[in-house]
Coordinates of C-alpha atoms and ligand atoms in Angstrom, one line a residue:
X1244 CA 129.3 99.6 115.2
X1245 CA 129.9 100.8 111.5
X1246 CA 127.6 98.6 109.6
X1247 CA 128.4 97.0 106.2
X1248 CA 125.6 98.0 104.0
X1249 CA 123.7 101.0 103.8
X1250 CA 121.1 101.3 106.3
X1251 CA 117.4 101.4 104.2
X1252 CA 115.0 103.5 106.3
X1253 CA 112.2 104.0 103.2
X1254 CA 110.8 101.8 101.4
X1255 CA 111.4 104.3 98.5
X1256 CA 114.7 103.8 96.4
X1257 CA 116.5 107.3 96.9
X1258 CA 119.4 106.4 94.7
X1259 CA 121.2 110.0 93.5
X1260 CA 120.4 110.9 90.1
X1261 CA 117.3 108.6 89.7
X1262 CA 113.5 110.1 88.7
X1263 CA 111.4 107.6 89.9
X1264 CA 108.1 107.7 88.5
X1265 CA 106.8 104.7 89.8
X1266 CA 106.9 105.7 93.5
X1267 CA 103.4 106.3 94.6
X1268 CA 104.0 107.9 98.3
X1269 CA 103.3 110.8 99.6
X1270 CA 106.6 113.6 98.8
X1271 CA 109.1 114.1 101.3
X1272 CA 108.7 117.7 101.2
X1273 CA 104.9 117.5 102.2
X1274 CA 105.5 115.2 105.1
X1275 CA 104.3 117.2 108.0
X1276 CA 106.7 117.5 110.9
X1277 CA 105.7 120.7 112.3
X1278 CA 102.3 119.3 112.2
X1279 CA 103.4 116.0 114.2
X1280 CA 105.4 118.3 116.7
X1281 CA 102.6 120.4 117.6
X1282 CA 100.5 117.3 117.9
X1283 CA 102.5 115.7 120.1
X1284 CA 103.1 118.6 122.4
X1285 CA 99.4 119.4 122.4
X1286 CA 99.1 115.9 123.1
X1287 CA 101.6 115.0 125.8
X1288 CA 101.4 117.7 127.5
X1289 CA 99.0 116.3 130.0
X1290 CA 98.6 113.7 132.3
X1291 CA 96.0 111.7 130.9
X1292 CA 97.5 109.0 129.2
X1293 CA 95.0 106.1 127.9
X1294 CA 97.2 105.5 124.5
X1295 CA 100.1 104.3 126.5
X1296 CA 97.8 101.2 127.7
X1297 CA 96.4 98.5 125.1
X1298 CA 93.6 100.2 123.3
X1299 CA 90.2 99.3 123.0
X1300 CA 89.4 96.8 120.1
X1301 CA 87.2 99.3 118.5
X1302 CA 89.8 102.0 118.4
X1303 CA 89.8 104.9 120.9
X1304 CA 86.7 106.1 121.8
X1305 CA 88.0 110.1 121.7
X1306 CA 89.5 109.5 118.5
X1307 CA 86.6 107.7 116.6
X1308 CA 84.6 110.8 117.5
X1309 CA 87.0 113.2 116.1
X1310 CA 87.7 111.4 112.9
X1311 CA 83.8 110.9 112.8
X1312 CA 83.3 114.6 112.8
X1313 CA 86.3 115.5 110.6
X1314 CA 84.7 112.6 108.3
X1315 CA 80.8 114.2 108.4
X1316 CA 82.4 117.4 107.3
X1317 CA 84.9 116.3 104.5
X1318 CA 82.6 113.4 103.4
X1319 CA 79.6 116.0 103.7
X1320 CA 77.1 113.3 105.2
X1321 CA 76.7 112.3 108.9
X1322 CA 79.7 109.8 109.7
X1323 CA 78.8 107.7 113.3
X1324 CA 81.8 107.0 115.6
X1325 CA 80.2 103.9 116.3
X1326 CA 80.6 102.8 112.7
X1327 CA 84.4 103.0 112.8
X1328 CA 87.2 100.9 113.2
X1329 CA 90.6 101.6 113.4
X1330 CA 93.4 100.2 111.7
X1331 CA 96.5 100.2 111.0
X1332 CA 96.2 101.8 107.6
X1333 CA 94.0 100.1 104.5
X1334 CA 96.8 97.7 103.7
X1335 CA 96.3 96.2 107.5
X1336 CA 92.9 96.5 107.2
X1337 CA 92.9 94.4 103.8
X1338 CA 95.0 91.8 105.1
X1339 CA 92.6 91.4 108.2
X1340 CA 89.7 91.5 106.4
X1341 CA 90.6 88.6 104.3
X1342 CA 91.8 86.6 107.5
X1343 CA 88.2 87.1 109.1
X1344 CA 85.7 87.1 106.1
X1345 CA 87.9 84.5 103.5
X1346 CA 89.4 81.3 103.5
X1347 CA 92.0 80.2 100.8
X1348 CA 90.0 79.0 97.5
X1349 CA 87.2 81.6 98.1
X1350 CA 86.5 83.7 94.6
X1351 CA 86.9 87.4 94.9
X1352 CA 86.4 90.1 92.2
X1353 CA 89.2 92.9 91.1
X1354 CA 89.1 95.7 88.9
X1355 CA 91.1 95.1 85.6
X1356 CA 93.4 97.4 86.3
X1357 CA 93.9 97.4 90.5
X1358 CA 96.2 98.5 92.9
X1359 CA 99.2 95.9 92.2
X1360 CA 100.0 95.8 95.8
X1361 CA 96.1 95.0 96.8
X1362 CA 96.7 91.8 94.9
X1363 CA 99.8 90.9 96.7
X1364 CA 97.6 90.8 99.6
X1365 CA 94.7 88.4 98.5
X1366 CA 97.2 86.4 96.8
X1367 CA 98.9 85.7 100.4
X1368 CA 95.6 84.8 101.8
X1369 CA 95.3 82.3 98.2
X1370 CA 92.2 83.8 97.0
X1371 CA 91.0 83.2 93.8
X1372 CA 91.0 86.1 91.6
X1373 CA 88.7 87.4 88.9
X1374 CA 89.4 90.3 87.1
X1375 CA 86.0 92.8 86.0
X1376 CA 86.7 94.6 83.1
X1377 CA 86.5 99.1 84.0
X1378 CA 86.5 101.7 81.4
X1379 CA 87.4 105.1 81.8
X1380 CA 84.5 106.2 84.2
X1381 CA 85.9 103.0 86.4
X1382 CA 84.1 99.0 87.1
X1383 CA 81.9 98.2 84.1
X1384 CA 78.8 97.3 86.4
X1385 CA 76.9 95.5 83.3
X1386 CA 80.3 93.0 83.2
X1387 CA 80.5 92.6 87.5
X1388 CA 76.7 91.2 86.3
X1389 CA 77.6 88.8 84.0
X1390 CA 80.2 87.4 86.1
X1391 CA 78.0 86.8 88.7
X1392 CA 76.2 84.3 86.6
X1393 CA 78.4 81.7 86.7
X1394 CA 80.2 82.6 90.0
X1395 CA 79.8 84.7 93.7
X1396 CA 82.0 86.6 94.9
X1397 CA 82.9 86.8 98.8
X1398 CA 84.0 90.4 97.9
X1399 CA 84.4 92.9 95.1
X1400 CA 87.9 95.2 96.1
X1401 CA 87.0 98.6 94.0
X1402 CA 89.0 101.7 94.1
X1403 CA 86.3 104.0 93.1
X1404 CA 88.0 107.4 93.3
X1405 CA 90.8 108.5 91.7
X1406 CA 91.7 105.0 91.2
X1407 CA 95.1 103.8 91.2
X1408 CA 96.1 103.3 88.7
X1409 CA 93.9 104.5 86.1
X1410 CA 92.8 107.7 87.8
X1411 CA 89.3 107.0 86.8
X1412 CA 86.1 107.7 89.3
X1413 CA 83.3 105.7 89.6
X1414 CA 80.1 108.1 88.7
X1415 CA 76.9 107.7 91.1
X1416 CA 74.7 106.2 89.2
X1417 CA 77.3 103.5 88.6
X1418 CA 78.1 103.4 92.6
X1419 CA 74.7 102.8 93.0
X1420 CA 73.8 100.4 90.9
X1421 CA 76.6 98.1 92.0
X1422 CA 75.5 98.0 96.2
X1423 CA 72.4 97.2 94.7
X1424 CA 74.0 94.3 92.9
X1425 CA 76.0 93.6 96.0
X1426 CA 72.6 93.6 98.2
X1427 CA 70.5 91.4 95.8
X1428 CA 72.8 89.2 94.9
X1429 CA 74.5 88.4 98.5
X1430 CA 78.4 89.6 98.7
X1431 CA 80.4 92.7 100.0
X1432 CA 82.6 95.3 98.3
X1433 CA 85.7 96.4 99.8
X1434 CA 85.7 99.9 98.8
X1435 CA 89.2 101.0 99.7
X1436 CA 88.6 105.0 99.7
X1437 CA 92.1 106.3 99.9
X1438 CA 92.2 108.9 97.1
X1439 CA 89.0 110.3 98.1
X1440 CA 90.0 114.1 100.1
X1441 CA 92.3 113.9 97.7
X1442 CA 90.4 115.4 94.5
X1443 CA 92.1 118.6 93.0
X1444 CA 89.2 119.8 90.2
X1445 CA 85.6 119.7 90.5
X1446 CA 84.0 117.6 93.2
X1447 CA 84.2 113.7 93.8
X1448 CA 80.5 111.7 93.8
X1449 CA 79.8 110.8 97.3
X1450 CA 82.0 108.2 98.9
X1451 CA 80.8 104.6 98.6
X1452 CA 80.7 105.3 102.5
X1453 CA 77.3 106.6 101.9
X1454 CA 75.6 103.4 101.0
X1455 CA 76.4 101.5 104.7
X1456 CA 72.7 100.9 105.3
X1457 CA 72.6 98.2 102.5
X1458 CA 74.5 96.5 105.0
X1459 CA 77.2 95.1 101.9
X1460 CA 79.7 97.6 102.2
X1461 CA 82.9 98.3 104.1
X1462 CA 84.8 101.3 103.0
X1463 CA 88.7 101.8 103.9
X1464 CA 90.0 105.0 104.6
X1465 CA 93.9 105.6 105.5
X1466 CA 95.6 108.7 106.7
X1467 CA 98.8 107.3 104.8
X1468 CA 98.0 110.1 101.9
X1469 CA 96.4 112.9 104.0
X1470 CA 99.0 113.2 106.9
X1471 CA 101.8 110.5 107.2
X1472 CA 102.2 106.6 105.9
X1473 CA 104.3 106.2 108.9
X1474 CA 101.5 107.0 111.1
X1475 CA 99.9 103.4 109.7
X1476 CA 96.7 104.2 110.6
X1477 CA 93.5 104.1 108.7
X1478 CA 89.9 103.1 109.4
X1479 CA 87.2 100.8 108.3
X1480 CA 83.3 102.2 108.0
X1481 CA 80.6 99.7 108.2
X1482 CA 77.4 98.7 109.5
X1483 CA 77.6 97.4 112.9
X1484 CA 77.2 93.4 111.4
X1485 CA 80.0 93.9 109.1
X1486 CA 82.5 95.2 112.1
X1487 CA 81.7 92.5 114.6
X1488 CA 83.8 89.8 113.5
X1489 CA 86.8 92.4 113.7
X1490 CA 85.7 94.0 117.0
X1491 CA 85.7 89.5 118.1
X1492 CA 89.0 88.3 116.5
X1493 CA 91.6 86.9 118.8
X1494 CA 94.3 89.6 117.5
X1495 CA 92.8 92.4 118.9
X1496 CA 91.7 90.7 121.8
X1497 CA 95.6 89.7 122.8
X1498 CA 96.9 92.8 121.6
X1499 CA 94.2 95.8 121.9
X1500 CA 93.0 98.1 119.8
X1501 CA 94.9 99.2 116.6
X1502 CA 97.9 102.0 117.0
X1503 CA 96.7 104.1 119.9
X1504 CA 99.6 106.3 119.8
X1505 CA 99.1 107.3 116.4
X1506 CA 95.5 107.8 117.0
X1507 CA 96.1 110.7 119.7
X1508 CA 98.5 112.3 117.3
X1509 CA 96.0 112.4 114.6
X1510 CA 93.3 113.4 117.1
X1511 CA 95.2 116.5 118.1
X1512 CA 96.2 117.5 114.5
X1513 CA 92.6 117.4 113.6
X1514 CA 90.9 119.0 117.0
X1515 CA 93.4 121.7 116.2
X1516 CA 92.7 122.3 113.3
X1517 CA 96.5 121.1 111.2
X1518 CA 94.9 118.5 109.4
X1519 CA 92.5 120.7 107.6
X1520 CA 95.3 122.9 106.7
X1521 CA 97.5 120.2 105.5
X1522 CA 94.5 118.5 103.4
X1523 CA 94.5 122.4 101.4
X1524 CA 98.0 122.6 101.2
X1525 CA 98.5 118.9 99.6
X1526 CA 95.2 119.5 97.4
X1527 CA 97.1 123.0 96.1
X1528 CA 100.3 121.4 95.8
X1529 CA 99.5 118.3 94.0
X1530 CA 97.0 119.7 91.7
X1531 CA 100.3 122.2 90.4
X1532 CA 102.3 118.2 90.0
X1533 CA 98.9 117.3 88.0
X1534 CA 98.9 119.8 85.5
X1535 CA 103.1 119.7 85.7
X1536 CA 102.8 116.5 84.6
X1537 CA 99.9 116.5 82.2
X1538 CA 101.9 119.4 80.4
X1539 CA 104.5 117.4 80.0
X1540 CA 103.3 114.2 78.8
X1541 CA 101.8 116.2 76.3
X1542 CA 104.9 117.9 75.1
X1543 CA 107.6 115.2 75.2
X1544 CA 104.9 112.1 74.4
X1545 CA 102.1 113.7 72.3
X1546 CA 101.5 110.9 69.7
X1547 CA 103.2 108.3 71.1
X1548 CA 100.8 107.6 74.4
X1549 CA 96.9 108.2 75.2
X1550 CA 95.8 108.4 78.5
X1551 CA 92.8 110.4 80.3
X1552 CA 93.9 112.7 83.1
X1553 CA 93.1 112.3 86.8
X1554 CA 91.4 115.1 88.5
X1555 CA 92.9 113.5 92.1
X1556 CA 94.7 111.2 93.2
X1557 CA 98.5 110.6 92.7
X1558 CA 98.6 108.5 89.0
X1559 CA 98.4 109.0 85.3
X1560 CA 97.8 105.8 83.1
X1561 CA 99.1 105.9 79.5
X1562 CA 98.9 103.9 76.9
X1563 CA 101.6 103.7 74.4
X1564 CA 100.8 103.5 70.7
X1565 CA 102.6 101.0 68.6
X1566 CA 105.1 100.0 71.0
X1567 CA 103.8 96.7 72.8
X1568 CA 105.5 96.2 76.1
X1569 CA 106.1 98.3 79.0
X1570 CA 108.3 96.1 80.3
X1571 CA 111.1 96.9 77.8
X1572 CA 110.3 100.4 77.9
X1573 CA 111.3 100.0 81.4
X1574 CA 114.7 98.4 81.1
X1575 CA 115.7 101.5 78.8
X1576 CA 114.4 103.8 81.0
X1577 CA 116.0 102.7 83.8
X1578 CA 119.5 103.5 82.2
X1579 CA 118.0 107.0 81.4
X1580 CA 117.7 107.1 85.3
X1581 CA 114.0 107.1 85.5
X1582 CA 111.6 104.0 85.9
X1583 CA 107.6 103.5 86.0
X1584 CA 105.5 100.8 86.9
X1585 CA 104.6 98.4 83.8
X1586 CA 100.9 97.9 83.6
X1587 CA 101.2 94.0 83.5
X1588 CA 101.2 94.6 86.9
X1589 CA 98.1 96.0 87.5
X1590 CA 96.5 93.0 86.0
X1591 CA 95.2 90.1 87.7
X1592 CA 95.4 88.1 84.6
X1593 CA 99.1 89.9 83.8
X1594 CA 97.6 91.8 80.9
X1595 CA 97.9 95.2 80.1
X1596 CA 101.5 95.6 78.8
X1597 CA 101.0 98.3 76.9
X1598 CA 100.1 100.2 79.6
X1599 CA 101.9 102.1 81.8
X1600 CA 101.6 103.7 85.3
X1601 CA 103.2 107.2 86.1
X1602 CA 102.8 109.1 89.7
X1603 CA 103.3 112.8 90.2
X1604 CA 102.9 113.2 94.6
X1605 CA 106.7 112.5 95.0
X1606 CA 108.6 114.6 92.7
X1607 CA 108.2 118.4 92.4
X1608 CA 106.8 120.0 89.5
X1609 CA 110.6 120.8 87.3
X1610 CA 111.5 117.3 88.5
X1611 CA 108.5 115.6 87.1
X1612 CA 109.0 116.9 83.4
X1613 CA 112.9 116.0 83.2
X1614 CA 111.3 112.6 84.1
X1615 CA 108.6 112.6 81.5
X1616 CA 111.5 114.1 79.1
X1617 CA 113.8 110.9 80.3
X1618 CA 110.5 108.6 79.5
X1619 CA 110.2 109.9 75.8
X1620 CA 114.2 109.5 75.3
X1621 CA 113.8 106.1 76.0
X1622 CA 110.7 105.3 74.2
X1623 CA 112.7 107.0 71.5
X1624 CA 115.3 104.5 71.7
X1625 CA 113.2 101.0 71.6
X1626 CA 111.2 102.5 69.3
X1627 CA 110.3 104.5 65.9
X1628 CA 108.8 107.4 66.1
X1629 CA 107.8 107.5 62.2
Ligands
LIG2043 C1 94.7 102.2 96.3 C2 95.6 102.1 97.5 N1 95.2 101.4 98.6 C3 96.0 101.3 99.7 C4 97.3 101.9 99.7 C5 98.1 101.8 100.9 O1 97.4 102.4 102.0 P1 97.9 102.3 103.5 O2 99.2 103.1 103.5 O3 96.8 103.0 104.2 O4 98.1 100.9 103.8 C6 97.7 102.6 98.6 C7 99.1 103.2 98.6 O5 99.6 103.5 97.5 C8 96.9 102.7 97.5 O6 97.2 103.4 96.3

């Protein structure tokens, strides 16, 4: 049958023509078939077959010890199989996390800005939300303090590497200072760790994965950004305490352990040895898209926007000068056939609006500055440039 509509596949919008700047997923071009085939053959070609069945709550056991060493040697510090969980990705992950450690009303703290979609989540679970103040080396610790005076958190959700959106990363002493705060003062930070392998100049502080034996943290990692988001798979890292309700809930008891197909492809793309080639070749390739981009914000915006470049990640997070709202920005760059994410939506308190998020991972390099040019034309247009 011939059906009426088009049939969506992506959850991208591939219209012809546009530059979409606000797509944060991994490009098309760097999706790795070849990688998946030879996974899959390596995998499936024998007879032992244990991620056909329902899966062990935990995660399976052979592929919680592979991602454990792939983890000790990326994350440079000894990573325990025993201390992972698999998911389904660190959206699934959120979303169960809230089910199992929240209950509607419960106070949890954001970073001001946040992943916009993170929010979505708590909001479905009816959270109340309070936004902590970052600056451009991430969370303002000294303001998570004050806020604690007058209310606790269950959690604190903190991006703290190559944070999306602002691209900032949390320094050390700041990492450490907040699980200290979290120990003292009684509640758990969610550290989702997505952006982490993904670091294109100089070297990331040590994941907030490192600090488990204060017994406050669970950190999320994903494969969504490293391999494939269609894989859905991720982890959680956490002290054994912090993973029992998840390894007890009733969902995983009726229906196993998370994606066990997925796990054996990722097991064999790691054991031989595709994932660490893919990790170099996306850390090559979107640190050229980085500099693309920085290059041209700089040459079609200079003036007219600050922002701080990443060095990882997938975003850049301008400000515009004298022009107030994204949002209009937006509707007349949308009929220059390119579009970005407004800040107001990074806010929990919908703030922000002269912000402004733009993401380099999807587009190539030439792509990326017709884009940018598109973004100044319009900005041009709603606004004068003096
Ligand atoms: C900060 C952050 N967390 C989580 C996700 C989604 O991760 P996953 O595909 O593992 O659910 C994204 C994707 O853009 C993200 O930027």
């Amino acid at each position: 049958m011939i059906p009426s509509s088009p049939i969506r596949t992506t959850q991208a919008d591939t219209s012809p023509g546009l530059i979409d700047l606000a797509i944060g997923h991994p490009s098309p071009s760097l999706l790795p078939l070849e990688i998946i085939r030879r996974a899959a053959e390596h995998r499936l070609g024998t007879d032992f077959t244990p991620y056909l069945q329902y899966g062990y709550e935990q995660g399976d056991g052979y592929f919680r010890h592979t991602l454990a060493e792939f983890l000790s040697r990326h994350y440079d510090m000894p990573v325990s199989a025993d201390r992972l969980f698999i998911s389904g990705g660190v959206s699934q992950a959120l979303d169960l996390l809230c089910t199992l450690y929240t209950k509607p009303g419960d106070t949890v703290f954001v970073e001001e800005p946040t992943y916009f979609l993170a929010l979505r989540i708590f909001r479905d679970h009816r959270l109340h939300l309070v936004s902590v103040p970052t600056d451009d080396q991430g969370l303002v610790v000294e303001a998570v303090e004050e806020k604690l005076k007058s209310v606790r958190p269950v959690f604190l959700y903190t991006i703290p590497t190559h944070q999306n959106p602002s691209g900032a990363t949390l320094p050390l002493e700041r990492r450490r200072r907040l699980v200290e705060l979290s120990r003292d003062r009684r509640f758990l930070i969610l550290a989702d760790e997505v952006y982490h392998l993904l670091t294109y100049e100089g070297q990331a502080p040590p994941p907030l994965a490192d600090f488990l034996s204060e017994g406050t943290v669970l950190s999320l990692g994903s494969f969504s950004k490293i391999l494939a988001p269609g894989l859905r798979l991720g982890w959680v890292q956490a002290s054994a305490r912090l993973l029992k309700p998840l390894l007890e809930c009733g969902m995983l008891d009726s229906g196993g352990g998370l994606n066990p197909f997925a796990s054996a492809l990722a097991r064999s793309a790691i054991e031989l040895g595709l994932q660490d080639a893919h990790l170099e070749e996306l850390r090559g390739e979107y640190g050229k898209r980085l500099e693309a981009m920085k290059s041209a914000v700089k040459k079609h915006l200079s003036g007219r926007v600050e922002f701080s470049p990443p060095r990882g990640g997938f975003f850049f997070w301008l400000r515009m000068l004298g022009a107030s709202d994204s949002a209009v920005l937006l509707a007349a760059a949308k009929r220059k056939k390119t579009c970005f994410v407004p800040g107001s939506a990074f806010s929990g308190t919908g703030q922000l609006k002269d912000r402004l998020r733009l993401s380099f991972s999807y587009h190539p390099a030439e792509t990326l500055e017709a884009g940018v040019k598109r973004l100044a034309e319009s900005l041009s247009g709603i606004q004068p440039t003096g």
